[in-house]
mmCIF file of C-alpha atoms in Angstrom:
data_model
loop_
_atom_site.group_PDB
_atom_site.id
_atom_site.type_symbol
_atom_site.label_atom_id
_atom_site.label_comp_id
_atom_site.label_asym_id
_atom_site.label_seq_id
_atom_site.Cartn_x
_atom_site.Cartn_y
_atom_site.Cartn_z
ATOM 1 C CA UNK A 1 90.089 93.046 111.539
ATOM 2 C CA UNK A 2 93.779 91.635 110.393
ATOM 3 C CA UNK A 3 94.749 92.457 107.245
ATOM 4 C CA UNK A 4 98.336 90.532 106.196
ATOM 5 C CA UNK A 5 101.206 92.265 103.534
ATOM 6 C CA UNK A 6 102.992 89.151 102.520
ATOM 7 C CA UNK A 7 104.788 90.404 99.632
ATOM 8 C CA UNK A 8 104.764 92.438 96.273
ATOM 9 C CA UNK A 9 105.680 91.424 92.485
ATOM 10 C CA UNK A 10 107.264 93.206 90.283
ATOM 11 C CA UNK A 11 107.127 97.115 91.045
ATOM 12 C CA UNK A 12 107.882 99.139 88.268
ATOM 13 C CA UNK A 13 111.528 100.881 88.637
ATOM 14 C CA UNK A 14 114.255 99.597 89.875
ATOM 15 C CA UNK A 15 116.693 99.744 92.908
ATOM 16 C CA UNK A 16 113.632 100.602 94.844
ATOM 17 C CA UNK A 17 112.978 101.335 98.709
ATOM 18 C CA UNK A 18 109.095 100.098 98.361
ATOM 19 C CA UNK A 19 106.983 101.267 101.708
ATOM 20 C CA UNK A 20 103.498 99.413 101.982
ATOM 21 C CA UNK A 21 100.486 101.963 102.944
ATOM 22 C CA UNK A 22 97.534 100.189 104.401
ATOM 23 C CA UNK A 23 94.638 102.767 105.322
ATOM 24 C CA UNK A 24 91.393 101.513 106.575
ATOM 25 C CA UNK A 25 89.062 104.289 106.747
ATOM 26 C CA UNK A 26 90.938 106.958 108.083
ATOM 27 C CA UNK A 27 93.318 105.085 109.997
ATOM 28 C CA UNK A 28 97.169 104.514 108.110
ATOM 29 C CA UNK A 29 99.791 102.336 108.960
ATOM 30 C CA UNK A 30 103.042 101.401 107.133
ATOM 31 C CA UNK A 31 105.165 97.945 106.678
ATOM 32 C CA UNK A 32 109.005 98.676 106.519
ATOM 33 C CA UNK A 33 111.174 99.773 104.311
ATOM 34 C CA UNK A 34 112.741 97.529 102.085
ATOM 35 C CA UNK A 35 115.839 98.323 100.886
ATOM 36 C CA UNK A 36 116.798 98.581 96.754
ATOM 37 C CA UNK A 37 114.693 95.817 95.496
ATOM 38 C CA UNK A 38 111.006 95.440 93.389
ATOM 39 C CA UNK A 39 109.943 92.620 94.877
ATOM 40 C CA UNK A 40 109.459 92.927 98.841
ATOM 41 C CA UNK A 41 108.711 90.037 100.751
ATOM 42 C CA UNK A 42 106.967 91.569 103.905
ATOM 43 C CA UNK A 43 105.178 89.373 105.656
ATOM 44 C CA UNK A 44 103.465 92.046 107.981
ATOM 45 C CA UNK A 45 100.133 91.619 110.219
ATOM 46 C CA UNK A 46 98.220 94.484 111.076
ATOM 47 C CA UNK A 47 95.435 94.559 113.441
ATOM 48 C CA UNK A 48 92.552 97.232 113.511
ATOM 49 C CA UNK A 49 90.038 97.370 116.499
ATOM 50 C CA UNK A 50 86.905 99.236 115.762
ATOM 51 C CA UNK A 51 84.188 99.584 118.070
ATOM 52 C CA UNK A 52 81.807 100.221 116.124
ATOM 53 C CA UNK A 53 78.397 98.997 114.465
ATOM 54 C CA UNK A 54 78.736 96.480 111.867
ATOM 55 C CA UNK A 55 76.804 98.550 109.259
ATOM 56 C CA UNK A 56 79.642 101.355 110.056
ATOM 57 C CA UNK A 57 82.788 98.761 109.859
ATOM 58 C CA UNK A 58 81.424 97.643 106.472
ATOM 59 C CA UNK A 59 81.325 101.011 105.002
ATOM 60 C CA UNK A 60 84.836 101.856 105.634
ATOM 61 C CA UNK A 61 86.866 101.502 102.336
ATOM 62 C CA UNK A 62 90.128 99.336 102.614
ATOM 63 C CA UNK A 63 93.460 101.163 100.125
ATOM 64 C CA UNK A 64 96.238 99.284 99.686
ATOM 65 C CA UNK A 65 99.944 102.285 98.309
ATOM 66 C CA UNK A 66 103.033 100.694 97.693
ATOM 67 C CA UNK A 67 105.002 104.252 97.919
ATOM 68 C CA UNK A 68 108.614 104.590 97.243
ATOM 69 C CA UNK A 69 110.223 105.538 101.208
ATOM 70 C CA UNK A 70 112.203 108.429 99.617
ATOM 71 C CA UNK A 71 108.851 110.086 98.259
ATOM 72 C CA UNK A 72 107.866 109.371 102.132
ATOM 73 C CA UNK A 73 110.325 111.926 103.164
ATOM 74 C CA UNK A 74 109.132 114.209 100.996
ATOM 75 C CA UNK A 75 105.798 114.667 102.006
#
Protein backbone atom coordinates (compact mmCIF):
# COMPACT_ATOMS: atom_id res chain seq x y z
CA UNK A 1 0.00 0.00 0.00
CA UNK A 2 1.31 3.82 -0.81
CA UNK A 3 -0.27 6.30 0.89
CA UNK A 4 0.96 10.09 -0.44
CA UNK A 5 1.13 13.51 2.13
CA UNK A 6 1.02 16.18 -0.48
CA UNK A 7 0.24 19.03 1.62
CA UNK A 8 -1.93 20.61 4.48
CA UNK A 9 -4.32 23.85 4.59
CA UNK A 10 -4.64 26.01 7.00
CA UNK A 11 -3.52 24.57 10.54
CA UNK A 12 -4.76 26.39 13.28
CA UNK A 13 -1.83 28.54 15.09
CA UNK A 14 0.64 30.14 13.70
CA UNK A 15 4.50 30.09 13.18
CA UNK A 16 4.10 26.40 13.29
CA UNK A 17 6.67 23.37 12.91
CA UNK A 18 3.69 20.91 11.56
CA UNK A 19 5.00 17.00 11.64
CA UNK A 20 2.64 14.60 9.56
CA UNK A 21 1.82 11.16 11.56
CA UNK A 22 0.70 8.42 9.27
CA UNK A 23 -0.07 5.09 11.31
CA UNK A 24 -1.45 2.14 9.56
CA UNK A 25 -2.38 -0.35 12.03
CA UNK A 26 0.27 -0.34 14.35
CA UNK A 27 2.93 0.71 12.19
CA UNK A 28 3.93 4.91 12.40
CA UNK A 29 5.90 6.87 10.25
CA UNK A 30 6.50 10.66 10.06
CA UNK A 31 6.97 13.32 7.00
CA UNK A 32 9.46 16.17 7.99
CA UNK A 33 9.41 18.92 9.78
CA UNK A 34 8.40 21.97 8.33
CA UNK A 35 9.65 24.88 9.61
CA UNK A 36 7.24 28.08 11.04
CA UNK A 37 4.48 27.87 8.58
CA UNK A 38 0.47 26.45 8.55
CA UNK A 39 0.42 25.36 5.37
CA UNK A 40 3.10 22.49 4.56
CA UNK A 41 3.56 21.40 1.22
CA UNK A 42 5.03 17.81 1.73
CA UNK A 43 4.81 15.87 -0.96
CA UNK A 44 5.86 12.55 0.87
CA UNK A 45 5.30 8.75 -0.36
CA UNK A 46 5.17 6.13 2.03
CA UNK A 47 5.13 2.55 1.29
CA UNK A 48 3.75 -0.27 3.65
CA UNK A 49 4.37 -4.04 2.81
CA UNK A 50 2.09 -6.38 4.60
CA UNK A 51 2.11 -9.93 4.14
CA UNK A 52 -0.78 -10.69 5.12
CA UNK A 53 -4.43 -11.99 4.17
CA UNK A 54 -6.55 -9.58 2.47
CA UNK A 55 -9.40 -9.91 5.04
CA UNK A 56 -6.51 -8.87 7.70
CA UNK A 57 -5.04 -5.78 5.47
CA UNK A 58 -8.63 -4.50 5.22
CA UNK A 59 -9.23 -4.42 8.85
CA UNK A 60 -6.34 -2.33 9.71
CA UNK A 61 -7.54 1.30 10.39
CA UNK A 62 -5.57 4.09 8.45
CA UNK A 63 -4.96 7.74 11.09
CA UNK A 64 -3.80 10.53 9.59
CA UNK A 65 -1.92 13.52 13.08
CA UNK A 66 -0.64 16.59 11.92
CA UNK A 67 1.39 17.15 15.40
CA UNK A 68 3.29 20.23 16.15
CA UNK A 69 7.43 18.81 16.09
CA UNK A 70 8.01 20.64 19.43
CA UNK A 71 5.10 18.56 21.17
CA UNK A 72 7.22 15.60 19.37
CA UNK A 73 10.00 16.27 21.71
CA UNK A 74 7.99 16.18 24.41
CA UNK A 75 6.66 12.93 24.36
Amino acid sequence: MTITIIEARQLSGTNMDPVVEVKVGEEARYTSQKSSTNCPYYNEVFVYDFNIPRDVFLDKMIVLTVLHSKNMLRS
